[in-house]
mmCIF file of C-alpha atoms in Angstrom:
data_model
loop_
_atom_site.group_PDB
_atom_site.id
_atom_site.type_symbol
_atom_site.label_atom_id
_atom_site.label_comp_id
_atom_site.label_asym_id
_atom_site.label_seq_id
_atom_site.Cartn_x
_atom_site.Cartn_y
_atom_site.Cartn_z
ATOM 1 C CA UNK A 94 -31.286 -79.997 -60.183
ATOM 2 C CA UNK A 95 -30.579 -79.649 -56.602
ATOM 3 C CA UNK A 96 -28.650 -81.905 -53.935
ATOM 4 C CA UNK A 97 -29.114 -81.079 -50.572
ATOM 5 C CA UNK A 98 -26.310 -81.347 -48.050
ATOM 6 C CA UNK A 99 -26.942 -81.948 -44.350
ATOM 7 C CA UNK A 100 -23.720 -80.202 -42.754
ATOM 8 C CA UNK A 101 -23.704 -81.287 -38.901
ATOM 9 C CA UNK A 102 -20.682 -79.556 -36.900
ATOM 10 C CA UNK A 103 -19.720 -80.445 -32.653
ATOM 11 C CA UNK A 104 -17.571 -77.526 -30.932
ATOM 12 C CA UNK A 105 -14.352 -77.883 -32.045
ATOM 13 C CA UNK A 106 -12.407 -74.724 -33.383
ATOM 14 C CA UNK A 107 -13.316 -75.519 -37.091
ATOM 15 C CA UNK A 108 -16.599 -74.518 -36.481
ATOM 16 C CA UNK A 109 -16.046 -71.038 -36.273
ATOM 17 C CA UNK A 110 -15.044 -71.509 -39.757
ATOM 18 C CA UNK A 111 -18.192 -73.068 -40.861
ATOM 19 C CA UNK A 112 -19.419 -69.927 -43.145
ATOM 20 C CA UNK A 113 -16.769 -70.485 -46.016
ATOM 21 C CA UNK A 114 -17.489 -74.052 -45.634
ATOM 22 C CA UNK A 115 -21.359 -73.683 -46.588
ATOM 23 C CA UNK A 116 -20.642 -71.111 -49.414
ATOM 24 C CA UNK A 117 -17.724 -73.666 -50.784
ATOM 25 C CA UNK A 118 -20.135 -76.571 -50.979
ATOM 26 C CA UNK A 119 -22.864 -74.146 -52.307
ATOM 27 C CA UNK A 120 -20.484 -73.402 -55.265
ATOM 28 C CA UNK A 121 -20.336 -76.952 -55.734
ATOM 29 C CA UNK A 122 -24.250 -77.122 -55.860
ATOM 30 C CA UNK A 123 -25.370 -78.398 -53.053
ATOM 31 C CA UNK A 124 -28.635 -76.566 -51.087
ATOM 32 C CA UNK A 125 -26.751 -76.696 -46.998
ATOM 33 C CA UNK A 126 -28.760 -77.516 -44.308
ATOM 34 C CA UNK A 127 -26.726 -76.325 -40.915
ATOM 35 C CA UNK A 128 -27.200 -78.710 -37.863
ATOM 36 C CA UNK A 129 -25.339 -77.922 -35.276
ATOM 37 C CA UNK A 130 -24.603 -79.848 -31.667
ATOM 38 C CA UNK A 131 -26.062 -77.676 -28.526
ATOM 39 C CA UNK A 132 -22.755 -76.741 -27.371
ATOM 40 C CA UNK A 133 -21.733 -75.700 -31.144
ATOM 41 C CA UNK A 134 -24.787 -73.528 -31.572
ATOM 42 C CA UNK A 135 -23.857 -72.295 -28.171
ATOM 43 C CA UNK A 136 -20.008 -71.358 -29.293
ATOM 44 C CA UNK A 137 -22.338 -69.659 -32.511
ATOM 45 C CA UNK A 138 -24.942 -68.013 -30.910
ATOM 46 C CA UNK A 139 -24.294 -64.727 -32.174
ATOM 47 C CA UNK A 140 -24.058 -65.462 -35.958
ATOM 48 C CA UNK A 141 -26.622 -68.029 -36.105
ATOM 49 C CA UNK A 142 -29.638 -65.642 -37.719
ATOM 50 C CA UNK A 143 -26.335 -64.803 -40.600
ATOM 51 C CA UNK A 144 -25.302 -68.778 -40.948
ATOM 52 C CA UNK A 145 -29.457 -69.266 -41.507
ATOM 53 C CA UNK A 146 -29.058 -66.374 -44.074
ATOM 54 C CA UNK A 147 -26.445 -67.901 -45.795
ATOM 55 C CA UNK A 148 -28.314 -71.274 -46.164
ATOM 56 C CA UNK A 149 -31.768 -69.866 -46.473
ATOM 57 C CA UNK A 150 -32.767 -71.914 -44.012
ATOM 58 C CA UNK A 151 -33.145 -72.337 -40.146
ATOM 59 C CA UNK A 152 -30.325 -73.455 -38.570
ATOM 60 C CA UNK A 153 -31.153 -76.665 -35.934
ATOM 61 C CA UNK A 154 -29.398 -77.916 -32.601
ATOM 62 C CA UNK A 155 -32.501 -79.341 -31.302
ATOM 63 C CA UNK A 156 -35.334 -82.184 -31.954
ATOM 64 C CA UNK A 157 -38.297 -80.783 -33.165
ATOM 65 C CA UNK A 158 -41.695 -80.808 -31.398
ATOM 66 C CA UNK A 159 -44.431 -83.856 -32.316
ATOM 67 C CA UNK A 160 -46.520 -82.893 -34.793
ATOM 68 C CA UNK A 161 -44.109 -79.590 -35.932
ATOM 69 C CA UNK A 162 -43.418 -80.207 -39.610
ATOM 70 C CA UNK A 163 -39.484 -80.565 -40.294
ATOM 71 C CA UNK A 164 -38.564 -77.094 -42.384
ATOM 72 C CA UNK A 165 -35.666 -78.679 -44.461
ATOM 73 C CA UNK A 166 -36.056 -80.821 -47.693
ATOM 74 C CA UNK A 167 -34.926 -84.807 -47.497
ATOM 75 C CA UNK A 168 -30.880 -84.927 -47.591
ATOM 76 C CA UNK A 169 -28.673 -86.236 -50.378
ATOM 77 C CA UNK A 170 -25.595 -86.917 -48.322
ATOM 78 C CA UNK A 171 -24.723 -85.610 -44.446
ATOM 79 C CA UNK A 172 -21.473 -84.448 -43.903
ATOM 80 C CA UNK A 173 -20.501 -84.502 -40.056
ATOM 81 C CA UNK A 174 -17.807 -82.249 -39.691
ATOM 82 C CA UNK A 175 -16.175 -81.069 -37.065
ATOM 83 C CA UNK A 176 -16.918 -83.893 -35.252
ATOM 84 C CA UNK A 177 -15.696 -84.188 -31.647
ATOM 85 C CA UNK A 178 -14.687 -87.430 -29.570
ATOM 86 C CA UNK A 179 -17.982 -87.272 -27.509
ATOM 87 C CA UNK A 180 -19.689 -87.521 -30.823
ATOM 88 C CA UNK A 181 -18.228 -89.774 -32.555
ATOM 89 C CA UNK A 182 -18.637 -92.348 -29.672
ATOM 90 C CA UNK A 183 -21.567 -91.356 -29.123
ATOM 91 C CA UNK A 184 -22.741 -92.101 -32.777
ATOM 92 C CA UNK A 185 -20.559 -95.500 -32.772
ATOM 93 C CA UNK A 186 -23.252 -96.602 -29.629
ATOM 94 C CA UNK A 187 -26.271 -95.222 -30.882
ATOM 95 C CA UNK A 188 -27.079 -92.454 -28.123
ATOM 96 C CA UNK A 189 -29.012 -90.000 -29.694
ATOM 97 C CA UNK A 190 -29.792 -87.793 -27.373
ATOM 98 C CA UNK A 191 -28.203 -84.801 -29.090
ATOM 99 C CA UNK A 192 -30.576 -84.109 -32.454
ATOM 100 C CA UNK A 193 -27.253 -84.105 -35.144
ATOM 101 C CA UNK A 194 -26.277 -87.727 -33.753
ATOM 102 C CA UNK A 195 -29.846 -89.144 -33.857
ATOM 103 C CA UNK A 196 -30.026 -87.872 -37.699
ATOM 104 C CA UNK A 197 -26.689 -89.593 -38.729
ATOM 105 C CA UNK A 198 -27.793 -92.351 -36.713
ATOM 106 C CA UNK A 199 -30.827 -92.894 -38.669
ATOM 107 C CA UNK A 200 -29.614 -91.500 -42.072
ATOM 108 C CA UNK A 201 -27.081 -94.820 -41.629
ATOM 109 C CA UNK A 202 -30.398 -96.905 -41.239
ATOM 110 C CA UNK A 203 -31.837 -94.629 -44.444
ATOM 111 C CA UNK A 204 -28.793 -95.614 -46.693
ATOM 112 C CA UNK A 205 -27.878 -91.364 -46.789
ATOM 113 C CA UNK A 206 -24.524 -91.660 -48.229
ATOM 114 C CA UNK A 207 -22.395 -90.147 -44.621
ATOM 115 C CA UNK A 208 -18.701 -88.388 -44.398
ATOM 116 C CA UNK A 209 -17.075 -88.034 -41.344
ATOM 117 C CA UNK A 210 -14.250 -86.104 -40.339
ATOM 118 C CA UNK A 211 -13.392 -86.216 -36.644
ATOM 119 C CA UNK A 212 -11.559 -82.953 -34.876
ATOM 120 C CA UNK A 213 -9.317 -84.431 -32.208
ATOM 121 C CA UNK A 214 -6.376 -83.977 -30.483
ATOM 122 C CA UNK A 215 -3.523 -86.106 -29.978
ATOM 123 C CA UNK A 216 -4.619 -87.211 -26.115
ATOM 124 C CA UNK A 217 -7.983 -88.169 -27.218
ATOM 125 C CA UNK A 218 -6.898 -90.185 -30.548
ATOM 126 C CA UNK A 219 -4.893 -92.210 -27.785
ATOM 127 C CA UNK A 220 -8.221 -93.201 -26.301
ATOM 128 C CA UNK A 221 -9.231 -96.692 -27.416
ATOM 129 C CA UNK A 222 -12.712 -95.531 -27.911
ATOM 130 C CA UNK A 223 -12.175 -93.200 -30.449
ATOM 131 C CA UNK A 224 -10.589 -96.227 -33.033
ATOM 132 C CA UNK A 225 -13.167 -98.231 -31.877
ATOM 133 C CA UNK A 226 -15.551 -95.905 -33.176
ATOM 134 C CA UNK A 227 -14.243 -95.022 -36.212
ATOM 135 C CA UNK A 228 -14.063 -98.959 -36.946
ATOM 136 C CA UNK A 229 -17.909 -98.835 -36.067
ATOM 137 C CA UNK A 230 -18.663 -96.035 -38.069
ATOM 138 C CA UNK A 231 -16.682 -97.353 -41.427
ATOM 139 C CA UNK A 232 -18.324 -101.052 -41.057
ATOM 140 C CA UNK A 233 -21.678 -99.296 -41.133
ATOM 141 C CA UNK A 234 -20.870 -97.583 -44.382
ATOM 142 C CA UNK A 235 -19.417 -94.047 -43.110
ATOM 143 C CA UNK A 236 -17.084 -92.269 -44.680
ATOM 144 C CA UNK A 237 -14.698 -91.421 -41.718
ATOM 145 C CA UNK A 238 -12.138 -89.033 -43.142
ATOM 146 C CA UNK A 239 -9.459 -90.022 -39.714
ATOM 147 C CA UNK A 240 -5.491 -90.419 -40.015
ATOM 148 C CA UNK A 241 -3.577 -90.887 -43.093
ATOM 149 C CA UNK A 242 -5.593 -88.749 -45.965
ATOM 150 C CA UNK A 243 -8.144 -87.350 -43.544
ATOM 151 C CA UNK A 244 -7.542 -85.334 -40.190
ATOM 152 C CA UNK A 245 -4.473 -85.786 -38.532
ATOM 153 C CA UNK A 246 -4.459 -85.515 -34.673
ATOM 154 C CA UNK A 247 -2.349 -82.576 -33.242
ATOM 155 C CA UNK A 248 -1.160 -81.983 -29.579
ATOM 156 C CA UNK A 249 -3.498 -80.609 -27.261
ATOM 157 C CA UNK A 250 -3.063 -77.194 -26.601
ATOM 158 C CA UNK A 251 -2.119 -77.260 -30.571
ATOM 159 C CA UNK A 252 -4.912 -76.952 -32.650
ATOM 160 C CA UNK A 253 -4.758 -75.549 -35.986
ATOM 161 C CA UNK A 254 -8.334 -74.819 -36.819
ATOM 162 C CA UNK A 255 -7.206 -73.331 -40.393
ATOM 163 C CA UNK A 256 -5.845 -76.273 -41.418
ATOM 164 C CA UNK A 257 -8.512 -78.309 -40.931
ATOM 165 C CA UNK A 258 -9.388 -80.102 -44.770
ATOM 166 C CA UNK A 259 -12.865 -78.855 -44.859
ATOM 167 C CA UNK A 260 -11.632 -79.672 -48.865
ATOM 168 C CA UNK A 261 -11.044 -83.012 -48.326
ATOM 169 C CA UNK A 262 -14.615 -83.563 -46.537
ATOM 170 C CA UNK A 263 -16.401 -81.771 -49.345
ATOM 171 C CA UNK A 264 -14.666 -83.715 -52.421
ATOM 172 C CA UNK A 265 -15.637 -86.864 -50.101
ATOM 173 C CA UNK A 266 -19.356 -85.785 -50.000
ATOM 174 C CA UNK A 267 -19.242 -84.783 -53.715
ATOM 175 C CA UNK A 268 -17.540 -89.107 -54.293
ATOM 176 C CA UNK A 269 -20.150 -90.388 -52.065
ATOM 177 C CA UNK A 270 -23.546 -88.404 -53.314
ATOM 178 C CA UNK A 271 -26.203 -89.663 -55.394
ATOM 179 C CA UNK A 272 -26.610 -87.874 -58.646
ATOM 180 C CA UNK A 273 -28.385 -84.926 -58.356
ATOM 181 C CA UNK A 274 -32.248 -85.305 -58.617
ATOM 182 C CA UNK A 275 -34.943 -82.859 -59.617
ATOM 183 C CA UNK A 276 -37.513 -81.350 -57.236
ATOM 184 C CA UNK A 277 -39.912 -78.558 -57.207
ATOM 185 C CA UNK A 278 -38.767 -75.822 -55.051
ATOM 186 C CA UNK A 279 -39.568 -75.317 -51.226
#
């Protein structure tokens, strides 16, 4: 039986630490997906063809073509982590121009169980958007893993990308899934 994670990550410093992340959730057995925002594929350019090794399949930052077929199987739960401030406002309104936000955006409308974990500092947590948008998010049915028993805000200039609870998201994702279903391999 397989379950098959979407992991979506913005550029924020976590994100270099995505490749433990995806082999920690694999161990937990889910089949990762990598999605990736254009300016985190950017920050990952040169270990994106060993990230696609590691899930077995392509990694994506972009929409796909009309008419291309989509190369990864149907998603059991997204987990959108690292996820910037742009993002998560972005998300909160619906502007999808970026392909990781339209696929949360939808998978809300789909009922794909959703965990969020936003990777902020301190001056943009003070930012009334950002609480509006995590209210937004969490009355739509996300998961957003933000303050107390989630991430924490540090000050800018601060960040401690190695303490980011990548844990915390994944035992989330696990409490959130469906049960895993079978399908016949891709």
């Amino acid at each position: 039986m397989t379950r098959t994670l979407y992991l979506f990550c913005s550029a924020a410093p976590p994100v270099f630490d995505v490749a433990p992340v995806i082999e920690d959730a694999q161990a937990r057995g889910w089949d990762v997906c990598l999605g990736l925002t254009p300016t985190a594929a950017k920050w990952l350019a040169t270990g994106l063809d060993g990230l696609a090794a590691l899930t077995g399949r392509p990694v994506r930052s972009e929409y796909r073509m009309p008419g291309q077929p989509d190369v990864w199987p149907k998603a059991d739960a997204i987990l959108f982590a690292p996820m910037t401030f742009n993002s998560a406002n972005e998300w909160a309104l619906g502007l999808t121009s970026k392909w990781a936000v339209g696929v949360v955006a939808e998978g809300i409308g789909k009922g794909i169980p959703i965990v969020a974990m936003p990777c902020v500092n301190a001056a943009y947590a003070r930012h009334s958007a950002l609480d509006r948008s995590v209210e937004t998010l969490r009355a739509l049915g996300v998961t957003v893993l933000y303050g107390e028993g989630g991430f924490v805000p540090n000050q800018p200039g601060q960040g401690r990308p190695a303490e980011y609870p990548w844990g915390l998201a994944l035992d989330a994702v696990d409490r959130s899934a469906r049960p895993p279903v079978d399908r016949p391999p891709t």
